[in-house]
PDB file of C-alpha atoms in Angstrom:
ATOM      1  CA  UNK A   1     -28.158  11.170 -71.035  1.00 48.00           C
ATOM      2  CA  UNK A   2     -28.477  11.934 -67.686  1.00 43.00           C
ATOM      3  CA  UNK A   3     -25.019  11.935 -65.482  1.00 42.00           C
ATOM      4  CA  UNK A   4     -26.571   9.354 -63.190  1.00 43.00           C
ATOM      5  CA  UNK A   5     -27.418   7.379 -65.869  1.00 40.00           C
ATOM      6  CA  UNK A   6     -23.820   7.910 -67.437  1.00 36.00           C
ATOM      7  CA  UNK A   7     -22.018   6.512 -64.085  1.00 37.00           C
ATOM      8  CA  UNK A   8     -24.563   3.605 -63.785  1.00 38.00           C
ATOM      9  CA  UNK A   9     -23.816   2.686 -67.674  1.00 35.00           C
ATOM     10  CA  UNK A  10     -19.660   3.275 -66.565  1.00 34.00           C
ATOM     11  CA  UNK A  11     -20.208   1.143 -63.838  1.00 33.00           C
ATOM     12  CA  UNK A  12     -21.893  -1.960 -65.493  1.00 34.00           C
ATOM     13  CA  UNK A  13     -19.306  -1.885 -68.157  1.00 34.00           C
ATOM     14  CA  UNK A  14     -16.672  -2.060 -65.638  1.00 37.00           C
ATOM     15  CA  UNK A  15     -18.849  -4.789 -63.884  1.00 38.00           C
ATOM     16  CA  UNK A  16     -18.415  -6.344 -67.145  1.00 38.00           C
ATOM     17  CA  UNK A  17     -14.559  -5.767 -68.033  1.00 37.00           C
ATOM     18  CA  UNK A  18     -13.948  -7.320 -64.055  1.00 39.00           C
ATOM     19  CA  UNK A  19     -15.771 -10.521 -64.741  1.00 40.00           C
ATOM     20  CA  UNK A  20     -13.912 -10.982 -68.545  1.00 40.00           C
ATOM     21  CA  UNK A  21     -11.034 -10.300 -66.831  1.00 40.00           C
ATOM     22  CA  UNK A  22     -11.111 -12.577 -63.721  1.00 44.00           C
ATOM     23  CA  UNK A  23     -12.531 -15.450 -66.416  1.00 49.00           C
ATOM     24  CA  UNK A  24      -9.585 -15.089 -68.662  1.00 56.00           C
ATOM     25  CA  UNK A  25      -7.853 -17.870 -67.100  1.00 78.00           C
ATOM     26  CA  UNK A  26      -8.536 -20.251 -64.406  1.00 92.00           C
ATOM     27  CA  UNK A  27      -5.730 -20.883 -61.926  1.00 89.00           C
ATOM     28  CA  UNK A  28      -3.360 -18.489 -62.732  1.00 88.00           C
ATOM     29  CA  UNK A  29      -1.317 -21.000 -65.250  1.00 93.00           C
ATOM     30  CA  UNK A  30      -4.035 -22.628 -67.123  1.00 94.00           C
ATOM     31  CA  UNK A  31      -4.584 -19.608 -69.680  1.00 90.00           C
ATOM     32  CA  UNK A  32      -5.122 -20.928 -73.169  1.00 90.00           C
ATOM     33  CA  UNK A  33      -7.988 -22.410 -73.958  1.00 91.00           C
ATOM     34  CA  UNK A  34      -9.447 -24.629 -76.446  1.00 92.00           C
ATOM     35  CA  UNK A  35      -8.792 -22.267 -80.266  1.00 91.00           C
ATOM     36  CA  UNK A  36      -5.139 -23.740 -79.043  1.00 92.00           C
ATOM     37  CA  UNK A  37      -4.273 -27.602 -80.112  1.00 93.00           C
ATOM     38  CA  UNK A  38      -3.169 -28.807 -76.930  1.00 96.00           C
ATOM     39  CA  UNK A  39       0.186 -31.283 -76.725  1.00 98.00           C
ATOM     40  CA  UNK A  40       1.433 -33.251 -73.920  1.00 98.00           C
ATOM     41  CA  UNK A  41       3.957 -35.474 -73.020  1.00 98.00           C
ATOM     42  CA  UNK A  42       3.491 -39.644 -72.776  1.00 98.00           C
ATOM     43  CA  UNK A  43       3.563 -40.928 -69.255  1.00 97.00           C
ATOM     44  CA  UNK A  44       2.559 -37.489 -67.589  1.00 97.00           C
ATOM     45  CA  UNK A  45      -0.351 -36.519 -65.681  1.00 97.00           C
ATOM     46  CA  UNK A  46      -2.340 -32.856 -66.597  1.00 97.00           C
ATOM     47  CA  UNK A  47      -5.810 -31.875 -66.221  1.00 96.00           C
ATOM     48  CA  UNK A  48      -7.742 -30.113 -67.756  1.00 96.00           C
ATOM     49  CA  UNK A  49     -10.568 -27.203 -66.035  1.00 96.00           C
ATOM     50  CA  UNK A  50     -13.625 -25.882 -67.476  1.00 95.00           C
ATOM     51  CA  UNK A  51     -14.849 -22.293 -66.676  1.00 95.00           C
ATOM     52  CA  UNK A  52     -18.056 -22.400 -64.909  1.00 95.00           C
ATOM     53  CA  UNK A  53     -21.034 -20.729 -66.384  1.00 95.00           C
ATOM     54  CA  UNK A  54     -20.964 -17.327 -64.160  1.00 94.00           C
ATOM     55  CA  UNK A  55     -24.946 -17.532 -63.379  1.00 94.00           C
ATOM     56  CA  UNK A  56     -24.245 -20.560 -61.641  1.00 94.00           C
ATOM     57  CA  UNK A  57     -21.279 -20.260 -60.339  1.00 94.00           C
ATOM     58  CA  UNK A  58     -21.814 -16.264 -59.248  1.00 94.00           C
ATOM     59  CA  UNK A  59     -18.619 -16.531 -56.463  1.00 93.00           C
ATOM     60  CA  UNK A  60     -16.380 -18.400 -58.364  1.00 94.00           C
ATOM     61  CA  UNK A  61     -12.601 -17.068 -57.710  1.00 94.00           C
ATOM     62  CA  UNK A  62     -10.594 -18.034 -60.979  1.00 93.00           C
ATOM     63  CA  UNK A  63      -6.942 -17.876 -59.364  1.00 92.00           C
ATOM     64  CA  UNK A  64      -8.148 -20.247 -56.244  1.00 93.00           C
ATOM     65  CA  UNK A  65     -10.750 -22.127 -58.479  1.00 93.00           C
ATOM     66  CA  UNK A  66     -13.201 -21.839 -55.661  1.00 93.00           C
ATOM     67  CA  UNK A  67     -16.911 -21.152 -55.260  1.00 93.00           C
ATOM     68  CA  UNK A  68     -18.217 -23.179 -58.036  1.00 93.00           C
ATOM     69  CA  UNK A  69     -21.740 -23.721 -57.468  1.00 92.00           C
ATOM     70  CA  UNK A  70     -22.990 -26.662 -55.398  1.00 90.00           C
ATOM     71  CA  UNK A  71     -25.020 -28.226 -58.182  1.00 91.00           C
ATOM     72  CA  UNK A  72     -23.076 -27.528 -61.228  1.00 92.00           C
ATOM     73  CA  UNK A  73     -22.121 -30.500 -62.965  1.00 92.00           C
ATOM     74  CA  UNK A  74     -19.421 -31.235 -65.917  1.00 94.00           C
ATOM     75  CA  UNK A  75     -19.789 -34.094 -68.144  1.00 92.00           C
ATOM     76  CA  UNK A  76     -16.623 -35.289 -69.643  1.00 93.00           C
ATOM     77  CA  UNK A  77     -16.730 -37.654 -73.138  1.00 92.00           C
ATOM     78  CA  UNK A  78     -12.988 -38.977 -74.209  1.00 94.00           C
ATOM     79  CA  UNK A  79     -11.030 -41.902 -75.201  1.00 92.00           C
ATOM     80  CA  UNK A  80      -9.915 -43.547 -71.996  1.00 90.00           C
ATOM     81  CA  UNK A  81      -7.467 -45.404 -73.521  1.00 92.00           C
ATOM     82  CA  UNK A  82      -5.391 -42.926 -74.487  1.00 95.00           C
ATOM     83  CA  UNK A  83      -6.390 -40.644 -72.299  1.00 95.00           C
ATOM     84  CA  UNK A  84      -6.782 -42.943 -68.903  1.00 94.00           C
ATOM     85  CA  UNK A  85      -8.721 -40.176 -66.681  1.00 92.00           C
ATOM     86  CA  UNK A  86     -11.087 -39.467 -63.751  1.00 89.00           C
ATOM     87  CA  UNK A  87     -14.178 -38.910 -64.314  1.00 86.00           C
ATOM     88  CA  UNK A  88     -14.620 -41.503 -66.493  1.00 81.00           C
ATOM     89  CA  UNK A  89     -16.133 -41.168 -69.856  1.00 66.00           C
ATOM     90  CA  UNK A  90     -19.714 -39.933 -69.504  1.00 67.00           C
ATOM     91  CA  UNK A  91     -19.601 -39.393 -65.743  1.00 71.00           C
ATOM     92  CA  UNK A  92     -21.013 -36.210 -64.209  1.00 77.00           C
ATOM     93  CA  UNK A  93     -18.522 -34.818 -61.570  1.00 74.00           C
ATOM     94  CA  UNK A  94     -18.831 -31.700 -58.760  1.00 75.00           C
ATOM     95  CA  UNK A  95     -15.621 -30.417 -60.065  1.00 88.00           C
ATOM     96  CA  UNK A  96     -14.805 -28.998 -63.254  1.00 93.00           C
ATOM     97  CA  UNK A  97     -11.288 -30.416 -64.013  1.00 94.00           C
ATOM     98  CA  UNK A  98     -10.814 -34.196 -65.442  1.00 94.00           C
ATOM     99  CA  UNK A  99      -7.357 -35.739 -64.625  1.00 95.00           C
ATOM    100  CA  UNK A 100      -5.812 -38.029 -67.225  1.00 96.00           C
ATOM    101  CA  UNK A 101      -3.051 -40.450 -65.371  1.00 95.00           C
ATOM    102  CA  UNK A 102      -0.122 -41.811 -67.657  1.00 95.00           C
ATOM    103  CA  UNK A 103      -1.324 -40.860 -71.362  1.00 97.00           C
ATOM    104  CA  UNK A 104      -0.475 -42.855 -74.536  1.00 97.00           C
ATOM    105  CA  UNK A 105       0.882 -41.422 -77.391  1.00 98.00           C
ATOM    106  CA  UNK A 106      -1.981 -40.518 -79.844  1.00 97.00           C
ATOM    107  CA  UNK A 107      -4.852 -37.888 -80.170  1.00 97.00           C
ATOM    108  CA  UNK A 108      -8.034 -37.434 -79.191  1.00 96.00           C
ATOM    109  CA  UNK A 109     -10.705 -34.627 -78.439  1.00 96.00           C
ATOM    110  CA  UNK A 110     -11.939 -33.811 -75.238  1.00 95.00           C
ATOM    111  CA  UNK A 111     -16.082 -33.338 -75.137  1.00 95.00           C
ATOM    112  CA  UNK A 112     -17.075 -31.213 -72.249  1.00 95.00           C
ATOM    113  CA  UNK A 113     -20.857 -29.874 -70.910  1.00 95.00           C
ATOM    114  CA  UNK A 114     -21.904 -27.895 -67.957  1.00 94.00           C
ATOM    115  CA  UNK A 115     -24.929 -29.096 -66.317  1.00 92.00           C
ATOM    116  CA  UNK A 116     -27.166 -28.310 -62.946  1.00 90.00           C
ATOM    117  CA  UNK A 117     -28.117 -31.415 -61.036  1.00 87.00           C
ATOM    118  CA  UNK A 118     -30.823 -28.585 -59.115  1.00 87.00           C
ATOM    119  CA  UNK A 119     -32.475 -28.250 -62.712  1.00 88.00           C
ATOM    120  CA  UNK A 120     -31.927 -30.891 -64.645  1.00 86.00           C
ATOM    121  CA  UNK A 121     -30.428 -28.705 -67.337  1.00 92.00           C
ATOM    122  CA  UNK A 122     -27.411 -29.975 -69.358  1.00 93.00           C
ATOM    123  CA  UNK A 123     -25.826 -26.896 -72.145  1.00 93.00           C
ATOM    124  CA  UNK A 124     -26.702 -28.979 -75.649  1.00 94.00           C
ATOM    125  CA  UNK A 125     -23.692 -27.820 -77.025  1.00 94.00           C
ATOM    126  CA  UNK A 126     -20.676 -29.294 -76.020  1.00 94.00           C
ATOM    127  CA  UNK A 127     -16.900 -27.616 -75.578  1.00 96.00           C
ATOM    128  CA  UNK A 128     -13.821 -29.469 -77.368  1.00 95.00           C
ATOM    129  CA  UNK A 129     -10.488 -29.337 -76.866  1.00 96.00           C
ATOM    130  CA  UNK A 130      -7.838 -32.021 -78.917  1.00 96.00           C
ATOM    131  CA  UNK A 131      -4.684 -33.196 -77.249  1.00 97.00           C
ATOM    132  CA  UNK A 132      -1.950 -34.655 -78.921  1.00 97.00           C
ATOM    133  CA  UNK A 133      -0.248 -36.986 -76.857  1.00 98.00           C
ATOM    134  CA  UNK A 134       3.635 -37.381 -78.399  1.00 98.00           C
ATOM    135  CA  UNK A 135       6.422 -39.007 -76.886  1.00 98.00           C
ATOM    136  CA  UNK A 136       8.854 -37.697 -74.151  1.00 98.00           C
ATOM    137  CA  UNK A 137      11.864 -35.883 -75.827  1.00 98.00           C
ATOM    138  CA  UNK A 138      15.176 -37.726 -76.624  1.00 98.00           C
ATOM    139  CA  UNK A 139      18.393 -36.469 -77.553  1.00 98.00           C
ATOM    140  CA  UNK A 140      21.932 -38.035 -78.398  1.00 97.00           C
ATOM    141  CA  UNK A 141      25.497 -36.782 -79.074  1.00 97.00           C
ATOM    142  CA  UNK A 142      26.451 -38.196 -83.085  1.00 97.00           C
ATOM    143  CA  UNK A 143      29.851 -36.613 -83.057  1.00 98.00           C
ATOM    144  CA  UNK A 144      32.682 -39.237 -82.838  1.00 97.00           C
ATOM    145  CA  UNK A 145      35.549 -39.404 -80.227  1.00 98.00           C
ATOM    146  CA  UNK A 146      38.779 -38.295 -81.631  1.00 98.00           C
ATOM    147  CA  UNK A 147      41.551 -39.268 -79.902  1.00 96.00           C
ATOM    148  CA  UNK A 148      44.552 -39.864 -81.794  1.00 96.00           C
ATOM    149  CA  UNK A 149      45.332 -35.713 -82.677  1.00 97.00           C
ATOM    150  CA  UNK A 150      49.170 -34.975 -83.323  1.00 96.00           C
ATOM    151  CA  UNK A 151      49.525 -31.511 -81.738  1.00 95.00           C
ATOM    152  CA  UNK A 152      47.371 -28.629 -81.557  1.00 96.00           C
ATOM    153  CA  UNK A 153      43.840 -28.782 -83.678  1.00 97.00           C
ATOM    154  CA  UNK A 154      41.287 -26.115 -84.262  1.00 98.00           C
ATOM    155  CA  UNK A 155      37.645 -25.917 -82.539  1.00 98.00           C
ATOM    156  CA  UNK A 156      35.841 -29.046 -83.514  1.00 98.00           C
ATOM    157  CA  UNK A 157      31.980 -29.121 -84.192  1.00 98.00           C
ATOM    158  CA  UNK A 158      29.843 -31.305 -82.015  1.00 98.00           C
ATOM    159  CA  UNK A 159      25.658 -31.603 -82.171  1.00 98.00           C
ATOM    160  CA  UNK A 160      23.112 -32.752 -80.152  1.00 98.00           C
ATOM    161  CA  UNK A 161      20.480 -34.568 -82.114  1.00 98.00           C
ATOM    162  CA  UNK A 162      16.947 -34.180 -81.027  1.00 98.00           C
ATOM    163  CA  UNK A 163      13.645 -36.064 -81.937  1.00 98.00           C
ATOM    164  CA  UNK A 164      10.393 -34.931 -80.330  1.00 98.00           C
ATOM    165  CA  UNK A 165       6.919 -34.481 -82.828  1.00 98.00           C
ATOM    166  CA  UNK A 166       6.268 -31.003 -81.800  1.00 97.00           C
ATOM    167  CA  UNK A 167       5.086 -28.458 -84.374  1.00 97.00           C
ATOM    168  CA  UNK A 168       8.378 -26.423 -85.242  1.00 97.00           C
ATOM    169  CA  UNK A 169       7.452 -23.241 -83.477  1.00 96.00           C
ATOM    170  CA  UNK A 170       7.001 -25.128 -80.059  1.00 97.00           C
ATOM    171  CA  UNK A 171      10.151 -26.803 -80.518  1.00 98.00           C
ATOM    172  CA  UNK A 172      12.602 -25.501 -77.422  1.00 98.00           C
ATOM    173  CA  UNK A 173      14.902 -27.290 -75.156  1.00 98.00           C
ATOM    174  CA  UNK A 174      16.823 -26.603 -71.894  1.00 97.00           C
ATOM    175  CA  UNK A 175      19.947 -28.615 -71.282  1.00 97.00           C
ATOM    176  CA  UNK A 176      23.648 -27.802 -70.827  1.00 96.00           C
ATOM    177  CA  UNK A 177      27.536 -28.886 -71.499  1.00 97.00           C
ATOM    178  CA  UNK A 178      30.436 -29.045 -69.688  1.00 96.00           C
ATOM    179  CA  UNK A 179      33.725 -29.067 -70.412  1.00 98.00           C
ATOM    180  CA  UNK A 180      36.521 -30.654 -68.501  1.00 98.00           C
ATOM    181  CA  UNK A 181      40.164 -30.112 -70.037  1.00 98.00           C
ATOM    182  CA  UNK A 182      42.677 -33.104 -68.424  1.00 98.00           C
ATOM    183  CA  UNK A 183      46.837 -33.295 -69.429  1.00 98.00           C
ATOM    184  CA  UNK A 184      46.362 -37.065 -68.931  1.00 97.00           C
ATOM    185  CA  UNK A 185      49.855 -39.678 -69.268  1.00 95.00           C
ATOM    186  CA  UNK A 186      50.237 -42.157 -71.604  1.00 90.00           C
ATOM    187  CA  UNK A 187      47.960 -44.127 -70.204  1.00 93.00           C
ATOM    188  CA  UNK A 188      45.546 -42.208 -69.946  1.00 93.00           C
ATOM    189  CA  UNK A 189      45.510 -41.228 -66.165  1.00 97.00           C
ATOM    190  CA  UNK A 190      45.031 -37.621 -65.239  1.00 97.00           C
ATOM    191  CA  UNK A 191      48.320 -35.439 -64.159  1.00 97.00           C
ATOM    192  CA  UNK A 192      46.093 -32.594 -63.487  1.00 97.00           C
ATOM    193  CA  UNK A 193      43.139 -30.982 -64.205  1.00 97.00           C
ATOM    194  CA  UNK A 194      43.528 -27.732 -66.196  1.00 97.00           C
ATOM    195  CA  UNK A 195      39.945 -26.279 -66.067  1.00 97.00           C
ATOM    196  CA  UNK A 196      36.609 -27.302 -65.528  1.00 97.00           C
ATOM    197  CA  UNK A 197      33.620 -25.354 -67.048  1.00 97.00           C
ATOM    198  CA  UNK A 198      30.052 -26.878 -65.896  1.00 94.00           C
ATOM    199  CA  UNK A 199      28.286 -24.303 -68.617  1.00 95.00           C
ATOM    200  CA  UNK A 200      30.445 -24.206 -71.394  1.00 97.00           C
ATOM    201  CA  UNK A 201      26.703 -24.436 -72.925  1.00 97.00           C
ATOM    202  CA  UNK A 202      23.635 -23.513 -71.268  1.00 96.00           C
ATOM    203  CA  UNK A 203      20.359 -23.124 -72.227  1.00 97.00           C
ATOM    204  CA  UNK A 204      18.245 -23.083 -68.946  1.00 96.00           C
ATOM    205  CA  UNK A 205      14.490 -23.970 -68.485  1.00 96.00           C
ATOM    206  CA  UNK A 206      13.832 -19.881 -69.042  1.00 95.00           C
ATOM    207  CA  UNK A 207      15.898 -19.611 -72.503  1.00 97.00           C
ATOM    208  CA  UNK A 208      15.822 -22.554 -74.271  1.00 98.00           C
ATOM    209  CA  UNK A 209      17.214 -23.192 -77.469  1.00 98.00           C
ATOM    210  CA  UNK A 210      14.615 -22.631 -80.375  1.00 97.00           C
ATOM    211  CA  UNK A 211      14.175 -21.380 -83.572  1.00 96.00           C
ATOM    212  CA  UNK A 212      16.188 -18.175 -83.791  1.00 96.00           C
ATOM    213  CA  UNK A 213      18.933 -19.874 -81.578  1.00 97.00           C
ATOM    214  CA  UNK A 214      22.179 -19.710 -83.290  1.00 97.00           C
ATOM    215  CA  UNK A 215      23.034 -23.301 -83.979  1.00 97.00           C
ATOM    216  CA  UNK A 216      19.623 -24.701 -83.582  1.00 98.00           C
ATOM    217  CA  UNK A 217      18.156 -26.315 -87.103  1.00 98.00           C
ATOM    218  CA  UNK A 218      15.408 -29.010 -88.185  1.00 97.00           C
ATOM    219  CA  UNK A 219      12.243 -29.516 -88.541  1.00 97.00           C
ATOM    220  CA  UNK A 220       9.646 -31.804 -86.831  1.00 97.00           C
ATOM    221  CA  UNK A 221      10.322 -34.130 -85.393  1.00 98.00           C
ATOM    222  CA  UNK A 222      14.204 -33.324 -85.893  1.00 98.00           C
ATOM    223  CA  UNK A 223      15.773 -31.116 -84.690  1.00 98.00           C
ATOM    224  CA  UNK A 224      19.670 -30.664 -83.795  1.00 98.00           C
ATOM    225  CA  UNK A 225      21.919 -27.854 -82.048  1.00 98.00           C
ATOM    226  CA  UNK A 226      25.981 -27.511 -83.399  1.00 98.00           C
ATOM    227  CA  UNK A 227      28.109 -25.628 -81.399  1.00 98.00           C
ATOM    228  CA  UNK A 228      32.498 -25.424 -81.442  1.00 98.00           C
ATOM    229  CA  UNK A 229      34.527 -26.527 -78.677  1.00 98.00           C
ATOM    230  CA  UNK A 230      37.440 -25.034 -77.861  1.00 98.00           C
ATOM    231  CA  UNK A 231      40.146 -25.140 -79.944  1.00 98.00           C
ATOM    232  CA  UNK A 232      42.095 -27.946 -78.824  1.00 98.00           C
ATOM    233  CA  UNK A 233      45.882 -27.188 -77.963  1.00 98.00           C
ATOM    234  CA  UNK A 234      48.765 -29.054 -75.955  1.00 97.00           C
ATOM    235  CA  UNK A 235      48.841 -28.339 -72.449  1.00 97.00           C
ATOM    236  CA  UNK A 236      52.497 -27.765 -70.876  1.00 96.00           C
ATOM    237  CA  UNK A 237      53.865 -30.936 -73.522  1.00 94.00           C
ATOM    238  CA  UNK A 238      50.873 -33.654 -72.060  1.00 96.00           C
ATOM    239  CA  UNK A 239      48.589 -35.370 -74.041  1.00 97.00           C
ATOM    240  CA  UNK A 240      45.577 -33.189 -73.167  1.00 98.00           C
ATOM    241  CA  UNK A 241      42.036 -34.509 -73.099  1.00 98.00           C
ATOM    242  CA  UNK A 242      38.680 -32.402 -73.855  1.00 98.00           C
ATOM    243  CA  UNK A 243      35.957 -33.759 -72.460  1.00 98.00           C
ATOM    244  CA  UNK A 244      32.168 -32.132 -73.280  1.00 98.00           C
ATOM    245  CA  UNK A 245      29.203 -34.093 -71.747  1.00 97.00           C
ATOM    246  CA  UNK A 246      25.636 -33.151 -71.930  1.00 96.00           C
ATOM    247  CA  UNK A 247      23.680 -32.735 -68.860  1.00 95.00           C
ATOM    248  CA  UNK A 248      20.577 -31.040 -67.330  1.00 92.00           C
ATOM    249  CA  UNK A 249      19.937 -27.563 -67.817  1.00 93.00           C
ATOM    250  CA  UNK A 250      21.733 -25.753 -65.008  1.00 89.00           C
ATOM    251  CA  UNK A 251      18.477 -24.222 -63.368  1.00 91.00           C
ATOM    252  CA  UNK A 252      16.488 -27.633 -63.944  1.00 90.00           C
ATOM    253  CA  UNK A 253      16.989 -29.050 -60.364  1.00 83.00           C
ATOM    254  CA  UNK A 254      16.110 -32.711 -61.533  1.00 81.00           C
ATOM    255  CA  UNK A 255      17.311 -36.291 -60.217  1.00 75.00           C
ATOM    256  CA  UNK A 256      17.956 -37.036 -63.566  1.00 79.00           C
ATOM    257  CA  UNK A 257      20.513 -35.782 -65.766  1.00 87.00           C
ATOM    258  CA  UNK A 258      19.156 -35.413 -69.797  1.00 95.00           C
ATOM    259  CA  UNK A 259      16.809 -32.591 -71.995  1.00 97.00           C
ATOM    260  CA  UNK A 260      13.649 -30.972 -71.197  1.00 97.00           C
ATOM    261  CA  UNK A 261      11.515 -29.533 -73.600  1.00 98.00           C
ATOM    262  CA  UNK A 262       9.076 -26.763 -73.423  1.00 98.00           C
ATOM    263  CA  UNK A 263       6.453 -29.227 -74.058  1.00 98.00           C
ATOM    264  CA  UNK A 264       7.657 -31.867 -71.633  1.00 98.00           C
ATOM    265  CA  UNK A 265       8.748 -28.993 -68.957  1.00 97.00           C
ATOM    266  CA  UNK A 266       4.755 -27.955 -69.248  1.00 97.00           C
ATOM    267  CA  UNK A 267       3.444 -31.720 -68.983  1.00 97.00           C
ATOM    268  CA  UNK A 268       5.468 -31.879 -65.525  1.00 96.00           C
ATOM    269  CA  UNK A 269       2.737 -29.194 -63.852  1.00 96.00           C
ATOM    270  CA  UNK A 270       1.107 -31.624 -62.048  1.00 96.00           C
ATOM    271  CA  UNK A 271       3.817 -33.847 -61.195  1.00 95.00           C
ATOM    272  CA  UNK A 272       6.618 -32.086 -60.880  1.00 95.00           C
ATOM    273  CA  UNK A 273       9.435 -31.808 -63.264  1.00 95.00           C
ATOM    274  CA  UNK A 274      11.843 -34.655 -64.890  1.00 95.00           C
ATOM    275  CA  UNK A 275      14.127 -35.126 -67.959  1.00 96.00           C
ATOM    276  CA  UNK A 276      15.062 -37.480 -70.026  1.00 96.00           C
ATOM    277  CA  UNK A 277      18.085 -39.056 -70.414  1.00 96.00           C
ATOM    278  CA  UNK A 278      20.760 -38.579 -73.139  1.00 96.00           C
ATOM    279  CA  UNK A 279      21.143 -41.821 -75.280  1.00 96.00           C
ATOM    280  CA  UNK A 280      24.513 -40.588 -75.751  1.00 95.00           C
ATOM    281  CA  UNK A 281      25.810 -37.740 -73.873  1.00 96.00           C
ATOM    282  CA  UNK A 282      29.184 -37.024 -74.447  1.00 97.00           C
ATOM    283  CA  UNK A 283      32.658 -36.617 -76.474  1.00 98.00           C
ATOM    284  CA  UNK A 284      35.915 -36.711 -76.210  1.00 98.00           C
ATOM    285  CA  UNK A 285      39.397 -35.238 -78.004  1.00 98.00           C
ATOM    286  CA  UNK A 286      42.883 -35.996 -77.218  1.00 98.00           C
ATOM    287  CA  UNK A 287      45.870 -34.182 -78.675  1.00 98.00           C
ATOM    288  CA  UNK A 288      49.088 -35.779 -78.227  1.00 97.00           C
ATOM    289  CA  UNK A 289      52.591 -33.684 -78.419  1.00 95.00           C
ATOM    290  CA  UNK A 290      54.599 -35.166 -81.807  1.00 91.00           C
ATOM    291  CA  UNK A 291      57.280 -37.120 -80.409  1.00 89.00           C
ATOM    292  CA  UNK A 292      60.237 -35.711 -79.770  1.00 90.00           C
ATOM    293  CA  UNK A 293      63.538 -37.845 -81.791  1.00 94.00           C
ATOM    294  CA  UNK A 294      66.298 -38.469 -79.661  1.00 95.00           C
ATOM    295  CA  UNK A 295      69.695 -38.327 -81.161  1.00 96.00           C
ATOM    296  CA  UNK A 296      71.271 -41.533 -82.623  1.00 96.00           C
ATOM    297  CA  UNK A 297      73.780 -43.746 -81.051  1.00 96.00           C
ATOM    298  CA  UNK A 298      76.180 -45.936 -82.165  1.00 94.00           C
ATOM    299  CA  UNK A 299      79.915 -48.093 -80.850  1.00 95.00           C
ATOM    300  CA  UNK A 300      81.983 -45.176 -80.226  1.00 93.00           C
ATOM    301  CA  UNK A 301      84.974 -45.333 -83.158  1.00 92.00           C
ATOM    302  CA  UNK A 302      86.945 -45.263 -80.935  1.00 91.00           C
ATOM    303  CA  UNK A 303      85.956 -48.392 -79.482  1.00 90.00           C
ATOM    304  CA  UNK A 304      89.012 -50.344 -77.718  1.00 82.00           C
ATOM    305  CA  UNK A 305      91.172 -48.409 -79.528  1.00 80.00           C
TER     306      UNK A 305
END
């Protein structure tokens, strides 16, 4: 083989290798594609983009999602109850995305075709995605108050309970607790605050607890995370109070104050992110010093004596 034949060859592969490479994903973040069961979260807007067909779309720029042709055409075919979206069902668009706006919980698949409103031609074989659509993640705190401790106790277990139908391996969620140790009166007022630790537990959006996460057990769609609080002693002779309440994960930036999962964290793309509140999100243990007995008093004997 000639060498000028050699560097044209080199040169088409690399042609080739550029073109896989810049249609491997379309907007930077939407990467997998359709061999992946989709899931989404209830209530939240996403989209979904088709890669153009490269002979009719020859300037197409992936990471912008620009230069699609000027007469390619997607037709979309779904179930617009569950999946209320624009284009409707049907409906040839000039864009290659379809937005769904406040999904219901169920599943359905997603028909797609590229066509050429120049040409008339439509691809006779259709793409498919499915989406499950599963409800928003919720989380509560089972463990009991315990308030009635005579002196010093060990660490005490406390778990989160989780429901969210999410295969098992997808199954990860940010959130955080903090502590707040109080000697309170008998009353119950605070004397003083002894410490205050906002992350006694945190698993932030970027290491959430999972499978693998000590603590962390269940399977779809329960799930639940133990961990120990401190162990609970007497501060300076006051009834002392331990408070741990769940919140947001520390990183999560939100209005609200509850868990994100991966899968609702994901569903947020297009609308930015939320969570969702604890149904119960905290617990509390008092110890109480024993009571100290006085001495005993009595008339003196020698009483008027």
């Amino acid at each position: 083989m000639k060498r000028s034949t050699l560097l044209r060859f080199a040169i088409v592969i690399a042609a080739m290798f550029m073109v896989a490479t810049t249609y491997s994903q379309i907007l930077t973040d939407y990467s997998e594609d359709e061999a992946t069961v989709m899931y989404q979260t209830a209530g939240r807007t996403f989209r979904l983009y088709v890669l153009p067909d490269p002979i009719y779309s020859p300037s197409y720029n992936a990471t912008a999602n620009s230069g699609l042709g000027a007469n390619s055409q997607w037709r979309f075919v779904y179930n617009n109850t569950i999946l209320p979206g624009v284009p409707a069902s049907n409906t040839p668009v000039d864009t290659n995305y379809v937005e769904f706006t406040n999904p219901l919980v169920g599943v359905d698949t997603v028909y797609v075709t590229e066509l050429n409103s120049l040409i008339g031609c439509e691809d006779a074989t259709s793409r498919k995605t499915t989406v499950h659509v599963i409800a928003a993640p919720s989380a509560t705190c089972p463990t009991a108050d315990a308030t009635a401790y005579c002196g010093d106790q060990p660490v005490q277990s406390i778990e989160l309970n989780i429901t969210e139908s999410v295969p098992d391996a997808l199954a990860a969620y940010a959130f955080s607790v903090e502590e707040v140790v109080d000697e309170i009166d008998g009353s119950g007022s605070v004397i003083t605050t002894v410490r205050t630790n906002s992350t006694f537990v945190n698993f932030p959006l970027t290491a959430k607890a999972k499978n693998g996460t000590a603590g962390f057990a269940g399977t779809s769609p329960n799930f639940s995370y133990t961990f120990d609080s401190s162990p609970l002693t007497v501060s300076n002779s006051h009834r002392t109070r331990y408070t741990y309440t769940f919140h947001d994960a520390s990183d999560a930036g939100t209005t609200n104050d509850g868990i994100i999962s991966a899968i609702s964290q994901k569903s947020d793309y297009v609308q930015g992110l939320i969570s969702y509140a604890f149904t119960d999100n905290q617990v509390v243990f008092i110890v109480n010093p024993a009571p100290v007995t006085g001495p005993v008093y009595h008339i003196p004997n020698a009483f008027k004596y």
